XYZ file of N, CA, C and O in Angstrom:
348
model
N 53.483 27.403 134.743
C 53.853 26.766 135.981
C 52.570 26.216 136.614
O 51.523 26.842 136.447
N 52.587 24.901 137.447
C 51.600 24.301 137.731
C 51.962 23.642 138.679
O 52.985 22.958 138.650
N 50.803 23.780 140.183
C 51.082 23.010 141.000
C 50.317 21.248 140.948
O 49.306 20.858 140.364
N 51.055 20.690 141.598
C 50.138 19.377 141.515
C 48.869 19.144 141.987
O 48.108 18.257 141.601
N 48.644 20.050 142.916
C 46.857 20.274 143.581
C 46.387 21.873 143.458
O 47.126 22.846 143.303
N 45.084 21.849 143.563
C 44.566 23.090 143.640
C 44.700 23.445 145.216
O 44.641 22.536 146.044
N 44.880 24.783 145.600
C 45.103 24.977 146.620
C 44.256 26.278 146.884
O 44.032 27.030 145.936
N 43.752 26.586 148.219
C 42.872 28.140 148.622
C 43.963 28.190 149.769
O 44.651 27.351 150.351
N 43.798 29.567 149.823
C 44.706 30.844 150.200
C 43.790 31.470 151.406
O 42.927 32.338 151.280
N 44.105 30.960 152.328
C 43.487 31.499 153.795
C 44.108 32.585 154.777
O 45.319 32.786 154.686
N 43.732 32.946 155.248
C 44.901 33.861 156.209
C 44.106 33.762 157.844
O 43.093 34.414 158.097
N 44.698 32.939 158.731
C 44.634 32.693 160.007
C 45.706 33.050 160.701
O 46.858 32.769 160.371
N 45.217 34.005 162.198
C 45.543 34.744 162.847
C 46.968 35.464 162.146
O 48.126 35.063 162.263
N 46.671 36.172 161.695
C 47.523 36.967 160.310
C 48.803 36.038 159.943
O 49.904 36.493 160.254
N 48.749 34.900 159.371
C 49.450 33.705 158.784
C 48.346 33.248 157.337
O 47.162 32.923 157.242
N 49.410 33.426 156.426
C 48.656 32.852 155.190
C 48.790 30.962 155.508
O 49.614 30.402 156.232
N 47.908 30.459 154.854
C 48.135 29.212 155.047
C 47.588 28.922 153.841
O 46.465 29.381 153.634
N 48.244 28.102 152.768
C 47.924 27.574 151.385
C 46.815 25.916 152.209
O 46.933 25.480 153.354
N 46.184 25.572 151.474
C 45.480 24.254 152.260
C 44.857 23.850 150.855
O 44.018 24.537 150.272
N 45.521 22.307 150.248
C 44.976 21.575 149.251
C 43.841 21.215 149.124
O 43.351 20.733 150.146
N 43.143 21.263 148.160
C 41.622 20.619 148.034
C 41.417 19.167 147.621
O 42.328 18.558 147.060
N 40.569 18.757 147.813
C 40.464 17.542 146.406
C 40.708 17.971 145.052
O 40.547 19.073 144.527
N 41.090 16.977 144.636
C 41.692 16.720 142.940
C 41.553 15.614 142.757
O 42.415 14.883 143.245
N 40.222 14.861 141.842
C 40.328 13.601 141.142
C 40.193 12.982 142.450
O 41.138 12.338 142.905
N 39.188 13.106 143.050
C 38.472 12.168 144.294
C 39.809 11.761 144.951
O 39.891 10.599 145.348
N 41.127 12.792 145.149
C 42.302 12.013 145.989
C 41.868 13.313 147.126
O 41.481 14.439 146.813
N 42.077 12.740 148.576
C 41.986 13.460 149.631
C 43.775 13.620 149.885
O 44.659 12.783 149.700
N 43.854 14.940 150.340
C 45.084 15.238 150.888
C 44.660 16.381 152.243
O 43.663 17.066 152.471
N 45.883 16.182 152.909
C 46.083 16.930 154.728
C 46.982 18.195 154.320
O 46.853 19.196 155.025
N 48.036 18.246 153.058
C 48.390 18.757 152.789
C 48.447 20.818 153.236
O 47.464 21.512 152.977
N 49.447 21.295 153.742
C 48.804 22.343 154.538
C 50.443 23.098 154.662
O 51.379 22.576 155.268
N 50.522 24.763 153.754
C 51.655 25.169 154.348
C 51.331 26.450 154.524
O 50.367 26.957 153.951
N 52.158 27.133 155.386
C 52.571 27.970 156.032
C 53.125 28.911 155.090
O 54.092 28.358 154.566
N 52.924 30.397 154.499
C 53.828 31.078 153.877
C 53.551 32.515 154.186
O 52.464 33.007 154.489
N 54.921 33.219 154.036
C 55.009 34.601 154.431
C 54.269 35.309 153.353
O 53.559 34.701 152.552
N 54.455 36.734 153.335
C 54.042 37.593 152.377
C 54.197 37.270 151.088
O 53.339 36.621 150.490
N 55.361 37.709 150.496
C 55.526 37.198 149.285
C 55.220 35.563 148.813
O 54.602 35.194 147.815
N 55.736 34.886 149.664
C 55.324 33.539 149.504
C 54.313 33.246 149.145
O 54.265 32.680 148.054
N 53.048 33.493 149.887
C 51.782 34.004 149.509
C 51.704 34.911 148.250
O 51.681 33.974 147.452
N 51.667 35.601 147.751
C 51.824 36.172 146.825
C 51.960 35.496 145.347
O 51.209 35.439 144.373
N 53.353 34.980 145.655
C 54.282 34.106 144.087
C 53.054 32.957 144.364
O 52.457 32.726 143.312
N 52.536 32.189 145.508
C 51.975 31.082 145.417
C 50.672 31.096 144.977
O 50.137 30.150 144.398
N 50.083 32.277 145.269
C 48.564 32.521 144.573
C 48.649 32.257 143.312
O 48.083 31.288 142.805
N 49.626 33.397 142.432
C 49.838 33.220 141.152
C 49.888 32.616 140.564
O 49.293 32.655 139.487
N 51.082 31.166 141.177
C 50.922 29.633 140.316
C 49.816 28.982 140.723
O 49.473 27.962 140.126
N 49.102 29.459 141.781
C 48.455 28.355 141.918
C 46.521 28.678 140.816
O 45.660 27.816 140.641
N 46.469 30.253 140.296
C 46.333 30.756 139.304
C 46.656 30.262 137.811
O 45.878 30.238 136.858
N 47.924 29.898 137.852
C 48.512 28.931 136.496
C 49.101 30.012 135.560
O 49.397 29.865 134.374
N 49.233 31.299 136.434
C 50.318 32.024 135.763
C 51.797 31.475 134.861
O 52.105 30.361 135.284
N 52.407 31.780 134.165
C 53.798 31.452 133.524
C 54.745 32.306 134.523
O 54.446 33.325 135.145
N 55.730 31.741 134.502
C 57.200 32.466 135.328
C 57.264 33.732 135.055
O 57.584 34.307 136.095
N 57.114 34.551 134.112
C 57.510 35.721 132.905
C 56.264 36.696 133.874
O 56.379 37.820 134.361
N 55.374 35.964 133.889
C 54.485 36.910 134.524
C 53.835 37.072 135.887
O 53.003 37.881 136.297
N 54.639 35.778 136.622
C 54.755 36.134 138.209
C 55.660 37.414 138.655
O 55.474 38.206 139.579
N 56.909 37.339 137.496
C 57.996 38.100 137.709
C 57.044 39.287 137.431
O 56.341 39.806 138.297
N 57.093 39.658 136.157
C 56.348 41.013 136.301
C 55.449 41.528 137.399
O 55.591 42.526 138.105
N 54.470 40.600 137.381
C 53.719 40.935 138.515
C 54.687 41.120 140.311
O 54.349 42.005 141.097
N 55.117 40.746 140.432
C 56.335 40.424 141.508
C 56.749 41.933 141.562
O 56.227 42.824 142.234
N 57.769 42.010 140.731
C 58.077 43.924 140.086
C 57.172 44.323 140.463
O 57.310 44.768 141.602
N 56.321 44.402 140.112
C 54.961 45.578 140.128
C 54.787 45.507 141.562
O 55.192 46.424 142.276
N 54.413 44.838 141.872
C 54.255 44.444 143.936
C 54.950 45.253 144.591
O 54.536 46.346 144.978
N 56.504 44.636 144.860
C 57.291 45.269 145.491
C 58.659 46.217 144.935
O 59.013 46.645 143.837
N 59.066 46.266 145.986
C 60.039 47.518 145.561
C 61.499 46.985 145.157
O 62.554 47.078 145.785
N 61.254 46.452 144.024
C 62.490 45.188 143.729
C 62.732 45.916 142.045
O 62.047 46.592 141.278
N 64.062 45.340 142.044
C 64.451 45.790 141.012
C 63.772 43.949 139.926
O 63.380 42.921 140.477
N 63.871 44.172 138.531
C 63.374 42.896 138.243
C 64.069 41.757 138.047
O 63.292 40.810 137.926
N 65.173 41.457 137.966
C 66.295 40.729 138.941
C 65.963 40.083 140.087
O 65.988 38.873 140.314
N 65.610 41.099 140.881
C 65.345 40.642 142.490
C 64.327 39.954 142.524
O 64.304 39.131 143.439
N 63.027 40.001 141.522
C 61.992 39.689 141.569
C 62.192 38.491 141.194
O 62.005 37.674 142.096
N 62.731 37.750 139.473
C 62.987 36.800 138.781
C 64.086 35.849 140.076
O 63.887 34.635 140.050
N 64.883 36.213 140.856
C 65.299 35.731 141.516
C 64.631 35.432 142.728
O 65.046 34.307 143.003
N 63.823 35.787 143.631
C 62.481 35.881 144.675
C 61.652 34.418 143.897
O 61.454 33.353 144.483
N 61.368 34.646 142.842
C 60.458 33.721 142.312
C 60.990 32.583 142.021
O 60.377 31.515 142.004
N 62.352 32.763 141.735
C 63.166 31.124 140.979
C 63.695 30.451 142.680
O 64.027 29.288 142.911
N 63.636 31.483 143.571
C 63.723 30.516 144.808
C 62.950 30.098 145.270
O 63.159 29.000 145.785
N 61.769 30.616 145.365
C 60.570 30.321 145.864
C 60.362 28.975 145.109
O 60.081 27.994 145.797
N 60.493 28.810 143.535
C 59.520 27.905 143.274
C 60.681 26.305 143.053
O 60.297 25.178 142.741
N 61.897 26.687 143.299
C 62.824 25.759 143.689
C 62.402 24.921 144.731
O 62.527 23.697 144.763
N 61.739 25.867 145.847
C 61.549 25.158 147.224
C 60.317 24.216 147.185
O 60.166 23.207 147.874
N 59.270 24.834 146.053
C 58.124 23.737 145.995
C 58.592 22.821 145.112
O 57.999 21.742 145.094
N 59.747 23.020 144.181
C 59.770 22.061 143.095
C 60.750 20.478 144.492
O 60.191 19.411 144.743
N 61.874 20.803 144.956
C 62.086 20.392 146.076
C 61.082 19.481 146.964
O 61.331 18.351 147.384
N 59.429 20.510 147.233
C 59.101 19.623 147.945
C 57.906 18.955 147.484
O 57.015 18.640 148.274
N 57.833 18.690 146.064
C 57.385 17.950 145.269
C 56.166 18.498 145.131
O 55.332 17.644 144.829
N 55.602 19.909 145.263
C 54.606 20.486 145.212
C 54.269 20.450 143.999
O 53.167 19.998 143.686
N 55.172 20.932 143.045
C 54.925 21.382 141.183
C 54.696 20.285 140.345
O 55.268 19.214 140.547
N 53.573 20.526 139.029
C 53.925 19.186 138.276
C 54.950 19.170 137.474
O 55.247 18.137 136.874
């Protein structure tokens, strides 16, 4: 799994905030907002983890059965695929 930009993982006034870098001399404003887990699943891809092993890792995290997890993650990354985040 792969996002379309590299992204760093900040945490302001206890709010994660993902914030795009340059990629290939393109400037982006690009800037979101994500909860716990959100943060979490988003580090991972943005890491370049595979699905198989966000999930695991996901499991391992929280107190989810691995179902809950594979499902946590296939919504999550619906919502970036949606907002044209993923390549």
């Amino acid at each position: 799994m792969k996002l379309k930009n590299k992204y760093v993982l900040r945490t302001v006034a206890d709010k994660t905030v993902a914030i795009a870098v340059e990629q290939s001399g393109e400037k982006t404003d690009n800037v979101i907002t994500l909860n716990s887990t959100g943060a979490f699943i988003f580090g991972l891809i943005n890491e370049g983890l595979e699905k198989e092993q966000i999930c695991e890792k996901f499991f391992k995290e929280y107190d989810v059965t691995k179902e809950e997890a594979e499902k946590a993650v296939d919504s999550f990354t619906e919502s970036l695929e949606k907002s044209g985040l993923l390549a």
